[in-house]
PDB file of C-alpha atoms in Angstrom:
ATOM      1  CA  MET A   1    -122.466-169.608   9.974  1.00  0.00           C
ATOM      2  CA  LEU A   2    -121.002-166.020   9.336  1.00  0.00           C
ATOM      3  CA  SER A   3    -118.057-166.921  11.691  1.00  0.00           C
ATOM      4  CA  ALA A   4    -116.920-170.845   9.608  1.00  0.00           C
ATOM      5  CA  LEU A   5    -117.948-168.992   6.308  1.00  0.00           C
ATOM      6  CA  LEU A   6    -115.284-166.694   7.300  1.00  0.00           C
ATOM      7  CA  ALA A   7    -112.952-168.867   8.761  1.00  0.00           C
ATOM      8  CA  LEU A   8    -113.095-171.320   5.564  1.00  0.00           C
ATOM      9  CA  ILE A   9    -112.812-168.263   3.658  1.00  0.00           C
ATOM     10  CA  GLY A  10    -109.846-167.133   5.857  1.00  0.00           C
ATOM     11  CA  ALA A  11    -108.085-170.736   5.197  1.00  0.00           C
ATOM     12  CA  VAL A  12    -108.078-170.635   2.004  1.00  0.00           C
ATOM     13  CA  VAL A  13    -106.309-167.187   1.580  1.00  0.00           C
ATOM     14  CA  TYR A  14    -104.283-168.216   4.808  1.00  0.00           C
ATOM     15  CA  GLY A  15    -103.294-170.414   1.989  1.00  0.00           C
ATOM     16  CA  SER A  16    -102.942-168.169  -0.396  1.00  0.00           C
ATOM     17  CA  ALA A  17     -99.760-166.054   1.807  1.00  0.00           C
ATOM     18  CA  ASP A  18     -98.209-169.162   2.093  1.00  0.00           C
ATOM     19  CA  PHE A  19     -98.002-169.539  -1.224  1.00  0.00           C
ATOM     20  CA  LEU A  20     -96.953-165.858  -2.419  1.00  0.00           C
ATOM     21  CA  GLY A  21     -94.350-166.600   0.292  1.00  0.00           C
ATOM     22  CA  GLY A  22     -92.993-170.171  -1.060  1.00  0.00           C
ATOM     23  CA  LEU A  23     -92.803-168.354  -4.705  1.00  0.00           C
ATOM     24  CA  ALA A  24     -90.854-165.011  -2.772  1.00  0.00           C
ATOM     25  CA  ALA A  25     -88.349-168.027  -1.154  1.00  0.00           C
ATOM     26  CA  ARG A  26     -86.917-169.110  -4.846  1.00  0.00           C
ATOM     27  CA  ARG A  27     -84.789-165.922  -5.067  1.00  0.00           C
ATOM     28  CA  LEU A  28     -84.820-164.357  -1.366  1.00  0.00           C
ATOM     29  CA  ARG A  29     -83.351-165.870   2.081  1.00  0.00           C
ATOM     30  CA  SER A  30     -86.431-167.603   4.046  1.00  0.00           C
ATOM     31  CA  ILE A  31     -86.201-164.956   6.580  1.00  0.00           C
ATOM     32  CA  VAL A  32     -85.999-161.836   4.429  1.00  0.00           C
ATOM     33  CA  VAL A  33     -89.131-162.984   3.152  1.00  0.00           C
ATOM     34  CA  THR A  34     -90.355-163.154   6.648  1.00  0.00           C
ATOM     35  CA  ALA A  35     -89.558-159.571   7.751  1.00  0.00           C
ATOM     36  CA  VAL A  36     -90.534-157.867   4.408  1.00  0.00           C
ATOM     37  CA  ALA A  37     -93.922-160.311   4.804  1.00  0.00           C
ATOM     38  CA  ALA A  38     -94.975-158.983   8.196  1.00  0.00           C
ATOM     39  CA  VAL A  39     -93.627-154.775   6.936  1.00  0.00           C
ATOM     40  CA  ALA A  40     -96.294-154.997   4.808  1.00  0.00           C
ATOM     41  CA  GLY A  41     -99.119-156.550   7.187  1.00  0.00           C
ATOM     42  CA  LEU A  42     -98.578-153.836   9.327  1.00  0.00           C
ATOM     43  CA  ALA A  43     -98.378-151.449   6.294  1.00  0.00           C
ATOM     44  CA  GLY A  44    -101.607-153.119   5.309  1.00  0.00           C
ATOM     45  CA  LEU A  45    -103.166-152.991   8.975  1.00  0.00           C
ATOM     46  CA  GLY A  46    -101.855-149.608   9.702  1.00  0.00           C
ATOM     47  CA  LEU A  47    -103.797-148.087   7.057  1.00  0.00           C
ATOM     48  CA  VAL A  48    -107.138-149.781   7.926  1.00  0.00           C
ATOM     49  CA  GLN A  49    -106.756-149.430  11.338  1.00  0.00           C
ATOM     50  CA  PRO A  50    -107.485-145.820  11.273  1.00  0.00           C
ATOM     51  CA  LEU A  51    -110.957-146.780   8.846  1.00  0.00           C
ATOM     52  CA  VAL A  52    -111.908-149.916  11.787  1.00  0.00           C
ATOM     53  CA  GLY A  53    -111.428-148.059  14.669  1.00  0.00           C
ATOM     54  CA  GLY A  54    -110.813-149.584  17.545  1.00  0.00           C
ATOM     55  CA  ARG A  55    -109.554-148.848  21.829  1.00  0.00           C
ATOM     56  CA  TRP A  56    -106.484-149.496  22.636  1.00  0.00           C
ATOM     57  CA  THR A  57    -106.484-150.909  26.225  1.00  0.00           C
ATOM     58  CA  THR A  58    -103.692-151.895  28.333  1.00  0.00           C
ATOM     59  CA  GLY A  59    -105.177-155.589  28.148  1.00  0.00           C
ATOM     60  CA  ASP A  60    -105.035-155.953  24.222  1.00  0.00           C
ATOM     61  CA  VAL A  61    -102.182-154.178  23.709  1.00  0.00           C
ATOM     62  CA  GLY A  62    -100.646-156.461  26.117  1.00  0.00           C
ATOM     63  CA  TRP A  63    -102.848-159.525  24.039  1.00  0.00           C
ATOM     64  CA  GLY A  64    -101.452-158.062  20.789  1.00  0.00           C
ATOM     65  CA  VAL A  65     -97.376-158.550  21.970  1.00  0.00           C
ATOM     66  CA  VAL A  66     -97.706-161.842  23.939  1.00  0.00           C
ATOM     67  CA  GLY A  67     -99.447-162.807  19.753  1.00  0.00           C
ATOM     68  CA  GLY A  68     -96.545-161.434  17.686  1.00  0.00           C
ATOM     69  CA  LEU A  69     -93.699-163.778  19.989  1.00  0.00           C
ATOM     70  CA  ILE A  70     -95.654-167.013  19.792  1.00  0.00           C
ATOM     71  CA  SER A  71     -95.725-166.152  16.331  1.00  0.00           C
ATOM     72  CA  VAL A  72     -91.892-165.611  15.670  1.00  0.00           C
ATOM     73  CA  VAL A  73     -91.499-168.641  18.107  1.00  0.00           C
ATOM     74  CA  GLY A  74     -94.034-170.952  15.435  1.00  0.00           C
ATOM     75  CA  ILE A  75     -91.509-169.541  12.736  1.00  0.00           C
ATOM     76  CA  ALA A  76     -88.805-171.256  14.538  1.00  0.00           C
ATOM     77  CA  LEU A  77     -90.440-173.745  15.385  1.00  0.00           C
ATOM     78  CA  LEU A  78     -91.228-174.502  11.946  1.00  0.00           C
ATOM     79  CA  TYR A  79     -87.455-173.543  10.507  1.00  0.00           C
ATOM     80  CA  ALA A  80     -86.380-176.464  12.630  1.00  0.00           C
ATOM     81  CA  CYS A  81     -89.371-178.413  11.097  1.00  0.00           C
ATOM     82  CA  LEU A  82     -87.380-177.746   7.394  1.00  0.00           C
ATOM     83  CA  ALA A  83     -83.932-179.340   9.025  1.00  0.00           C
ATOM     84  CA  ILE A  84     -84.873-182.452  10.301  1.00  0.00           C
ATOM     85  CA  GLY A  85     -87.949-183.631   8.334  1.00  0.00           C
ATOM     86  CA  PRO A  86     -89.923-185.376   7.227  1.00  0.00           C
ATOM     87  CA  MET A  87     -92.444-183.299   6.087  1.00  0.00           C
ATOM     88  CA  SER A  88     -94.761-186.271   4.199  1.00  0.00           C
ATOM     89  CA  ILE A  89     -94.953-186.935   7.922  1.00  0.00           C
ATOM     90  CA  LEU A  90     -94.656-182.626  10.295  1.00  0.00           C
ATOM     91  CA  SER A  91     -96.502-181.305   8.044  1.00  0.00           C
ATOM     92  CA  PRO A  92     -99.564-182.904   8.243  1.00  0.00           C
ATOM     93  CA  LEU A  93     -98.922-182.763  11.721  1.00  0.00           C
ATOM     94  CA  THR A  94     -98.237-179.498  12.592  1.00  0.00           C
ATOM     95  CA  ALA A  95    -101.930-178.401  10.737  1.00  0.00           C
ATOM     96  CA  VAL A  96    -103.996-181.246  13.212  1.00  0.00           C
ATOM     97  CA  VAL A  97    -102.416-180.288  16.043  1.00  0.00           C
ATOM     98  CA  SER A  98    -102.459-176.238  15.509  1.00  0.00           C
ATOM     99  CA  ALA A  99    -106.471-177.421  15.443  1.00  0.00           C
ATOM    100  CA  VAL A 100    -106.487-179.571  18.090  1.00  0.00           C
ATOM    101  CA  ALA A 101    -105.189-177.455  20.280  1.00  0.00           C
ATOM    102  CA  PRO A 102    -107.262-174.403  20.294  1.00  0.00           C
ATOM    103  CA  MET A 103    -110.507-176.936  19.565  1.00  0.00           C
ATOM    104  CA  LEU A 104    -110.274-178.048  22.550  1.00  0.00           C
ATOM    105  CA  TRP A 105    -109.021-174.704  24.512  1.00  0.00           C
ATOM    106  CA  GLY A 106    -112.668-174.400  23.541  1.00  0.00           C
ATOM    107  CA  LEU A 107    -114.718-176.846  24.245  1.00  0.00           C
ATOM    108  CA  LEU A 108    -113.555-177.488  27.721  1.00  0.00           C
ATOM    109  CA  VAL A 109    -111.636-174.113  29.118  1.00  0.00           C
ATOM    110  CA  LYS A 110    -114.040-171.933  26.591  1.00  0.00           C
ATOM    111  CA  GLY A 111    -117.076-173.722  27.450  1.00  0.00           C
ATOM    112  CA  ASP A 112    -118.116-173.675  23.472  1.00  0.00           C
ATOM    113  CA  ALA A 113    -121.394-176.033  23.239  1.00  0.00           C
ATOM    114  CA  LEU A 114    -122.075-176.984  19.829  1.00  0.00           C
ATOM    115  CA  LYS A 115    -124.413-179.369  18.095  1.00  0.00           C
ATOM    116  CA  PRO A 116    -124.363-182.862  17.801  1.00  0.00           C
ATOM    117  CA  VAL A 117    -123.460-182.635  13.883  1.00  0.00           C
ATOM    118  CA  GLY A 118    -120.994-180.069  14.828  1.00  0.00           C
ATOM    119  CA  TYR A 119    -119.376-182.113  17.113  1.00  0.00           C
ATOM    120  CA  ALA A 120    -118.910-184.623  14.393  1.00  0.00           C
ATOM    121  CA  GLY A 121    -117.850-181.672  11.711  1.00  0.00           C
ATOM    122  CA  LEU A 122    -114.957-180.791  14.104  1.00  0.00           C
ATOM    123  CA  ALA A 123    -114.023-184.602  13.526  1.00  0.00           C
ATOM    124  CA  VAL A 124    -114.443-184.472   9.210  1.00  0.00           C
ATOM    125  CA  ALA A 125    -112.715-181.233   9.772  1.00  0.00           C
ATOM    126  CA  LEU A 126    -109.785-182.670  11.331  1.00  0.00           C
ATOM    127  CA  VAL A 127    -109.431-185.986   8.426  1.00  0.00           C
ATOM    128  CA  ALA A 128    -109.169-182.796   5.948  1.00  0.00           C
ATOM    129  CA  VAL A 129    -106.690-181.434   7.563  1.00  0.00           C
ATOM    130  CA  VAL A 130    -104.495-183.612   7.429  1.00  0.00           C
ATOM    131  CA  LEU A 131    -106.008-185.216   3.680  1.00  0.00           C
ATOM    132  CA  VAL A 132    -104.575-181.562   2.688  1.00  0.00           C
ATOM    133  CA  GLY A 133    -101.368-181.570   4.915  1.00  0.00           C
ATOM    134  CA  PHE A 134     -99.999-184.494   2.298  1.00  0.00           C
ATOM    135  CA  ILE A 135     -97.400-184.178   0.472  1.00  0.00           C
ATOM    136  CA  PRO A 136     -97.721-186.331  -2.408  1.00  0.00           C
ATOM    137  CA  GLY A 137     -94.816-187.897  -4.039  1.00  0.00           C
ATOM    138  CA  GLU A 138     -92.539-187.566  -1.212  1.00  0.00           C
ATOM    139  CA  ARG A 139     -90.444-190.903   0.529  1.00  0.00           C
ATOM    140  CA  ILE A 140     -92.274-192.198   3.819  1.00  0.00           C
ATOM    141  CA  VAL A 141     -89.800-192.320   6.843  1.00  0.00           C
ATOM    142  CA  ARG A 142     -89.329-193.004  10.340  1.00  0.00           C
ATOM    143  CA  PRO A 143     -89.384-189.301  11.651  1.00  0.00           C
ATOM    144  CA  HIS A 144     -87.116-188.778  14.354  1.00  0.00           C
ATOM    145  CA  ALA A 145     -88.233-188.091  18.142  1.00  0.00           C
ATOM    146  CA  ARG A 146     -87.184-183.569  17.206  1.00  0.00           C
ATOM    147  CA  GLY A 147     -88.907-183.357  14.475  1.00  0.00           C
ATOM    148  CA  LEU A 148     -91.986-184.683  15.957  1.00  0.00           C
ATOM    149  CA  ALA A 149     -91.543-182.537  18.703  1.00  0.00           C
ATOM    150  CA  MET A 150     -90.619-179.214  16.880  1.00  0.00           C
ATOM    151  CA  ALA A 151     -93.525-179.864  14.673  1.00  0.00           C
ATOM    152  CA  THR A 152     -95.808-180.096  17.844  1.00  0.00           C
ATOM    153  CA  GLY A 153     -94.375-176.917  18.843  1.00  0.00           C
ATOM    154  CA  ALA A 154     -94.996-174.833  15.258  1.00  0.00           C
ATOM    155  CA  GLY A 155     -98.181-176.075  15.394  1.00  0.00           C
ATOM    156  CA  LEU A 156     -99.159-175.071  18.577  1.00  0.00           C
ATOM    157  CA  ALA A 157     -97.989-171.495  18.211  1.00  0.00           C
ATOM    158  CA  ILE A 158    -100.534-171.804  15.833  1.00  0.00           C
ATOM    159  CA  GLY A 159    -103.421-172.809  17.557  1.00  0.00           C
ATOM    160  CA  ALA A 160    -101.871-170.765  20.842  1.00  0.00           C
ATOM    161  CA  PHE A 161    -101.603-167.504  18.165  1.00  0.00           C
ATOM    162  CA  LEU A 162    -105.463-167.741  18.052  1.00  0.00           C
ATOM    163  CA  ILE A 163    -106.234-168.719  21.508  1.00  0.00           C
ATOM    164  CA  VAL A 164    -104.508-165.734  22.395  1.00  0.00           C
ATOM    165  CA  ILE A 165    -105.982-163.585  19.563  1.00  0.00           C
ATOM    166  CA  ASP A 166    -109.692-164.602  21.371  1.00  0.00           C
ATOM    167  CA  GLN A 167    -109.271-163.074  24.589  1.00  0.00           C
ATOM    168  CA  THR A 168    -108.858-160.039  23.032  1.00  0.00           C
ATOM    169  CA  SER A 169    -111.955-157.466  23.839  1.00  0.00           C
ATOM    170  CA  VAL A 170    -114.601-156.952  20.588  1.00  0.00           C
ATOM    171  CA  ASP A 171    -114.654-152.855  21.085  1.00  0.00           C
ATOM    172  CA  SER A 172    -110.550-153.060  20.347  1.00  0.00           C
ATOM    173  CA  GLY A 173    -110.970-153.016  16.616  1.00  0.00           C
ATOM    174  CA  LEU A 174    -107.920-153.972  14.322  1.00  0.00           C
ATOM    175  CA  VAL A 175    -105.312-153.308  17.200  1.00  0.00           C
ATOM    176  CA  PRO A 176    -104.409-156.496  18.428  1.00  0.00           C
ATOM    177  CA  LEU A 177    -103.141-157.509  15.106  1.00  0.00           C
ATOM    178  CA  VAL A 178    -101.429-154.087  14.312  1.00  0.00           C
ATOM    179  CA  VAL A 179     -99.576-154.478  17.509  1.00  0.00           C
ATOM    180  CA  SER A 180     -98.647-157.833  16.447  1.00  0.00           C
ATOM    181  CA  ARG A 181     -97.443-157.996  13.182  1.00  0.00           C
ATOM    182  CA  ALA A 182     -95.209-154.571  14.411  1.00  0.00           C
ATOM    183  CA  THR A 183     -93.553-156.517  17.511  1.00  0.00           C
ATOM    184  CA  SER A 184     -93.234-160.282  15.086  1.00  0.00           C
ATOM    185  CA  GLY A 185     -92.022-157.202  12.017  1.00  0.00           C
ATOM    186  CA  ILE A 186     -89.432-156.236  15.100  1.00  0.00           C
ATOM    187  CA  VAL A 187     -88.353-159.321  16.272  1.00  0.00           C
ATOM    188  CA  THR A 188     -88.555-160.416  11.957  1.00  0.00           C
ATOM    189  CA  VAL A 189     -85.948-156.915  11.228  1.00  0.00           C
ATOM    190  CA  ALA A 190     -84.141-157.157  14.019  1.00  0.00           C
ATOM    191  CA  VAL A 191     -83.239-161.108  12.304  1.00  0.00           C
ATOM    192  CA  VAL A 192     -81.976-159.803   9.232  1.00  0.00           C
ATOM    193  CA  ALA A 193     -80.098-157.079  10.842  1.00  0.00           C
ATOM    194  CA  VAL A 194     -78.053-159.452  13.043  1.00  0.00           C
ATOM    195  CA  LEU A 195     -77.125-161.758  10.091  1.00  0.00           C
ATOM    196  CA  ALA A 196     -76.167-158.258   7.460  1.00  0.00           C
ATOM    197  CA  LEU A 197     -73.607-157.358  10.927  1.00  0.00           C
ATOM    198  CA  LEU A 198     -72.943-161.347  10.529  1.00  0.00           C
ATOM    199  CA  ALA A 199     -72.031-161.073   6.928  1.00  0.00           C
ATOM    200  CA  LEU A 200     -70.196-157.996   7.050  1.00  0.00           C
ATOM    201  CA  ARG A 201     -68.153-159.905  10.229  1.00  0.00           C
ATOM    202  CA  ARG A 202     -66.721-162.319   8.025  1.00  0.00           C
ATOM    203  CA  GLY A 203     -66.296-159.614   4.583  1.00  0.00           C
ATOM    204  CA  ARG A 204     -68.900-160.034   2.594  1.00  0.00           C
ATOM    205  CA  PRO A 205     -71.570-158.391   1.736  1.00  0.00           C
ATOM    206  CA  ALA A 206     -74.452-157.240   3.780  1.00  0.00           C
ATOM    207  CA  ARG A 207     -77.041-158.347   0.702  1.00  0.00           C
ATOM    208  CA  SER A 208     -75.779-161.313   0.560  1.00  0.00           C
ATOM    209  CA  VAL A 209     -77.746-162.310   3.148  1.00  0.00           C
ATOM    210  CA  LEU A 210     -81.006-161.890   0.534  1.00  0.00           C
ATOM    211  CA  GLU A 211     -78.826-165.199  -1.256  1.00  0.00           C
ATOM    212  CA  PRO A 212     -81.386-168.266  -0.962  1.00  0.00           C
ATOM    213  CA  GLY A 213     -80.248-171.703   1.020  1.00  0.00           C
ATOM    214  CA  GLY A 214     -81.897-174.052   2.886  1.00  0.00           C
ATOM    215  CA  ALA A 215     -84.980-175.165   2.908  1.00  0.00           C
ATOM    216  CA  ARG A 216     -86.253-172.375   1.020  1.00  0.00           C
ATOM    217  CA  VAL A 217     -90.042-171.601   2.067  1.00  0.00           C
ATOM    218  CA  GLY A 218     -90.565-168.355   2.851  1.00  0.00           C
ATOM    219  CA  ALA A 219     -92.645-168.800   6.487  1.00  0.00           C
ATOM    220  CA  THR A 220     -95.685-166.070   6.877  1.00  0.00           C
ATOM    221  CA  PRO A 221     -95.385-163.291  10.274  1.00  0.00           C
ATOM    222  CA  SER A 222     -98.204-166.397  10.990  1.00  0.00           C
ATOM    223  CA  GLY A 223     -96.106-169.176  11.009  1.00  0.00           C
ATOM    224  CA  ARG A 224     -97.920-170.892   8.115  1.00  0.00           C
ATOM    225  CA  ALA A 225     -95.741-171.628   5.290  1.00  0.00           C
ATOM    226  CA  ASP A 226     -96.053-173.988   1.950  1.00  0.00           C
ATOM    227  CA  LEU A 227     -94.228-176.486   3.451  1.00  0.00           C
ATOM    228  CA  GLU A 228     -95.462-178.505  -0.209  1.00  0.00           C
ATOM    229  CA  HIS A 229     -93.063-176.776  -2.808  1.00  0.00           C
ATOM    230  CA  ALA A 230     -90.206-175.875  -0.639  1.00  0.00           C
ATOM    231  CA  ALA A 231     -87.106-176.442  -2.064  1.00  0.00           C
ATOM    232  CA  ALA A 232     -83.520-177.607  -0.511  1.00  0.00           C
ATOM    233  CA  GLY A 233     -80.307-176.531  -1.026  1.00  0.00           C
ATOM    234  CA  VAL A 234     -78.830-173.810  -2.991  1.00  0.00           C
ATOM    235  CA  ASP A 235     -80.204-173.499  -6.739  1.00  0.00           C
ATOM    236  CA  ALA A 236     -77.050-171.651  -8.545  1.00  0.00           C
ATOM    237  CA  SER A 237     -79.359-170.444 -11.304  1.00  0.00           C
ATOM    238  CA  ALA A 238     -81.795-168.123  -8.526  1.00  0.00           C
ATOM    239  CA  GLN A 239     -79.214-166.695  -7.599  1.00  0.00           C
ATOM    240  CA  ARG A 240     -78.348-164.977 -10.579  1.00  0.00           C
ATOM    241  CA  ARG A 241     -81.747-164.076 -11.536  1.00  0.00           C
ATOM    242  CA  PRO A 242     -82.795-160.871 -10.909  1.00  0.00           C
ATOM    243  CA  ARG A 243     -84.933-160.797  -7.356  1.00  0.00           C
ATOM    244  CA  GLY A 244     -87.493-157.480  -8.200  1.00  0.00           C
ATOM    245  CA  ALA A 245     -90.579-159.980  -8.867  1.00  0.00           C
ATOM    246  CA  ALA A 246     -89.497-161.775  -5.347  1.00  0.00           C
ATOM    247  CA  TRP A 247     -89.622-158.530  -2.745  1.00  0.00           C
ATOM    248  CA  TRP A 248     -93.812-157.842  -5.262  1.00  0.00           C
ATOM    249  CA  TRP A 249     -94.365-161.677  -3.479  1.00  0.00           C
ATOM    250  CA  ALA A 250     -92.770-161.875  -0.647  1.00  0.00           C
ATOM    251  CA  VAL A 251     -95.249-158.021  -0.182  1.00  0.00           C
ATOM    252  CA  GLY A 252     -98.134-159.559  -1.689  1.00  0.00           C
ATOM    253  CA  CYS A 253     -97.442-162.766   0.847  1.00  0.00           C
ATOM    254  CA  GLY A 254     -98.020-159.869   4.144  1.00  0.00           C
ATOM    255  CA  ILE A 255    -100.802-158.493   3.004  1.00  0.00           C
ATOM    256  CA  ALA A 256    -102.269-161.615   2.149  1.00  0.00           C
ATOM    257  CA  ASP A 257    -101.516-163.297   5.413  1.00  0.00           C
ATOM    258  CA  ALA A 258    -102.713-159.408   6.843  1.00  0.00           C
ATOM    259  CA  ALA A 259    -106.120-159.928   5.516  1.00  0.00           C
ATOM    260  CA  ALA A 260    -106.540-163.599   6.825  1.00  0.00           C
ATOM    261  CA  ASN A 261    -105.872-162.796  10.495  1.00  0.00           C
ATOM    262  CA  VAL A 262    -108.444-159.900   9.571  1.00  0.00           C
ATOM    263  CA  LEU A 263    -111.203-163.013   8.592  1.00  0.00           C
ATOM    264  CA  MET A 264    -109.759-165.575  12.061  1.00  0.00           C
ATOM    265  CA  LEU A 265    -110.467-161.969  14.209  1.00  0.00           C
ATOM    266  CA  LEU A 266    -113.749-161.367  12.464  1.00  0.00           C
ATOM    267  CA  ALA A 267    -114.658-165.254  12.976  1.00  0.00           C
ATOM    268  CA  LEU A 268    -113.512-166.329  16.425  1.00  0.00           C
ATOM    269  CA  ARG A 269    -116.039-162.619  17.134  1.00  0.00           C
ATOM    270  CA  ALA A 270    -118.257-164.265  15.622  1.00  0.00           C
ATOM    271  CA  GLY A 271    -118.035-167.862  16.505  1.00  0.00           C
ATOM    272  CA  ASP A 272    -116.995-170.490  18.588  1.00  0.00           C
ATOM    273  CA  LEU A 273    -113.753-170.986  19.246  1.00  0.00           C
ATOM    274  CA  ALA A 274    -112.833-174.341  17.954  1.00  0.00           C
ATOM    275  CA  ILE A 275    -115.038-173.517  14.674  1.00  0.00           C
ATOM    276  CA  VAL A 276    -112.639-171.370  14.053  1.00  0.00           C
ATOM    277  CA  SER A 277    -109.593-173.121  14.431  1.00  0.00           C
ATOM    278  CA  ALA A 278    -110.878-176.390  12.633  1.00  0.00           C
ATOM    279  CA  LEU A 279    -111.600-174.596   9.844  1.00  0.00           C
ATOM    280  CA  THR A 280    -108.113-172.696  10.103  1.00  0.00           C
ATOM    281  CA  ALA A 281    -106.229-175.242  10.029  1.00  0.00           C
ATOM    282  CA  LEU A 282    -107.879-175.867   6.574  1.00  0.00           C
ATOM    283  CA  TYR A 283    -105.192-173.243   5.032  1.00  0.00           C
ATOM    284  CA  PRO A 284    -103.041-175.812   2.997  1.00  0.00           C
ATOM    285  CA  ALA A 285    -105.920-176.521   0.755  1.00  0.00           C
ATOM    286  CA  GLY A 286    -105.835-172.750  -0.246  1.00  0.00           C
ATOM    287  CA  THR A 287    -102.375-173.922  -1.330  1.00  0.00           C
ATOM    288  CA  ILE A 288    -103.066-176.330  -3.531  1.00  0.00           C
ATOM    289  CA  LEU A 289    -105.645-174.495  -5.596  1.00  0.00           C
ATOM    290  CA  LEU A 290    -103.108-171.805  -6.546  1.00  0.00           C
ATOM    291  CA  ALA A 291    -100.710-173.908  -7.614  1.00  0.00           C
ATOM    292  CA  ALA A 292    -102.771-175.898  -9.179  1.00  0.00           C
ATOM    293  CA  VAL A 293    -104.182-172.711 -11.325  1.00  0.00           C
ATOM    294  CA  VAL A 294    -101.041-171.221 -11.528  1.00  0.00           C
ATOM    295  CA  LEU A 295     -98.138-174.058 -11.719  1.00  0.00           C
ATOM    296  CA  ARG A 296    -100.794-176.097 -13.050  1.00  0.00           C
ATOM    297  CA  GLU A 297     -99.998-178.751 -10.773  1.00  0.00           C
ATOM    298  CA  ARG A 298    -102.019-182.368 -10.420  1.00  0.00           C
ATOM    299  CA  VAL A 299    -103.851-182.206  -7.296  1.00  0.00           C
ATOM    300  CA  ALA A 300    -103.917-185.241  -5.740  1.00  0.00           C
ATOM    301  CA  ARG A 301    -106.522-187.721  -5.352  1.00  0.00           C
ATOM    302  CA  VAL A 302    -106.104-188.467  -2.011  1.00  0.00           C
ATOM    303  CA  GLN A 303    -105.751-184.534  -1.531  1.00  0.00           C
ATOM    304  CA  TRP A 304    -109.237-183.842  -3.662  1.00  0.00           C
ATOM    305  CA  VAL A 305    -110.765-186.698  -0.765  1.00  0.00           C
ATOM    306  CA  GLY A 306    -109.470-184.129   1.630  1.00  0.00           C
ATOM    307  CA  LEU A 307    -110.889-181.050  -0.162  1.00  0.00           C
ATOM    308  CA  ALA A 308    -114.392-182.296  -0.311  1.00  0.00           C
ATOM    309  CA  LEU A 309    -114.200-183.450   2.946  1.00  0.00           C
ATOM    310  CA  ALA A 310    -112.866-179.700   3.682  1.00  0.00           C
ATOM    311  CA  LEU A 311    -116.616-178.271   2.047  1.00  0.00           C
ATOM    312  CA  THR A 312    -118.169-181.119   3.441  1.00  0.00           C
ATOM    313  CA  ALA A 313    -116.828-179.994   7.321  1.00  0.00           C
ATOM    314  CA  GLY A 314    -118.102-176.252   6.591  1.00  0.00           C
ATOM    315  CA  GLY A 315    -121.572-176.778   5.456  1.00  0.00           C
ATOM    316  CA  MET A 316    -121.364-179.092   9.302  1.00  0.00           C
ATOM    317  CA  LEU A 317    -119.676-176.623  11.672  1.00  0.00           C
ATOM    318  CA  ALA A 318    -121.738-173.800   9.466  1.00  0.00           C
ATOM    319  CA  VAL A 319    -125.174-175.011  11.024  1.00  0.00           C
ATOM    320  CA  ALA A 320    -123.727-176.235  14.199  1.00  0.00           C
TER     321      ALA A 320
END
């Protein structure tokens, strides 16, 4: 029961991080938001790690590095999805794959055994993932094979991160998460630095790398994003607005994403990978709820059904 509760709360926190990243991306370039979030999350984890404790072993550090690299791959594939579209199809596909991949690993490879109500709960959770990931108002068009491949890859990367973290030892504490976030932070900061150098070579100021462009969505260091509110194209008015608040949104995104990772880690160590993966994939629910409260957006009927099913699945898996 504790594992299911932690995973469900973690999903809401993941969605909150996505929402904050999306707000930041309205005034900052997407990759800049991701880099700032990675550094902020690393700082938060670095402050908490000494209090929690944990052994620094070669194996756990290695898994942390692998997890960080997988997250970077997921981020790249997510941005590729945005460039191809349509997100009305690719968004729920990414979420479903992110749940199914580690779920199958837990059931078939790791040997997670559930009660009958647990297997039914997994099925309900998958339906809920599709419904909460639904993007209302977007025209349904046939997706390209390349877009489907990118969305599947992004989902596999998110799911693989859970599998990798599940391999770490219990006495490692937050060490795998610290190493993972340091890895993704180094890569994303390096990408921003390269973009700044390229801007200088083209005769543009280095700060031009901060300007939002393309699909304005701030992917979290875990490879998730608020795809429902991703805006395409360059908004000239956004470039003229002060960026002070955007930096804080990006920092908040990183802290929330790191906190969600901690909840996910605790859930994995308290229960089954199959259950944690199914409930963690409900992260769009957090974005929906925050958008309703902060932006006063109307929640679509199909999303309400998804939220109700998410709670139902959480209850079923809690007794599994």
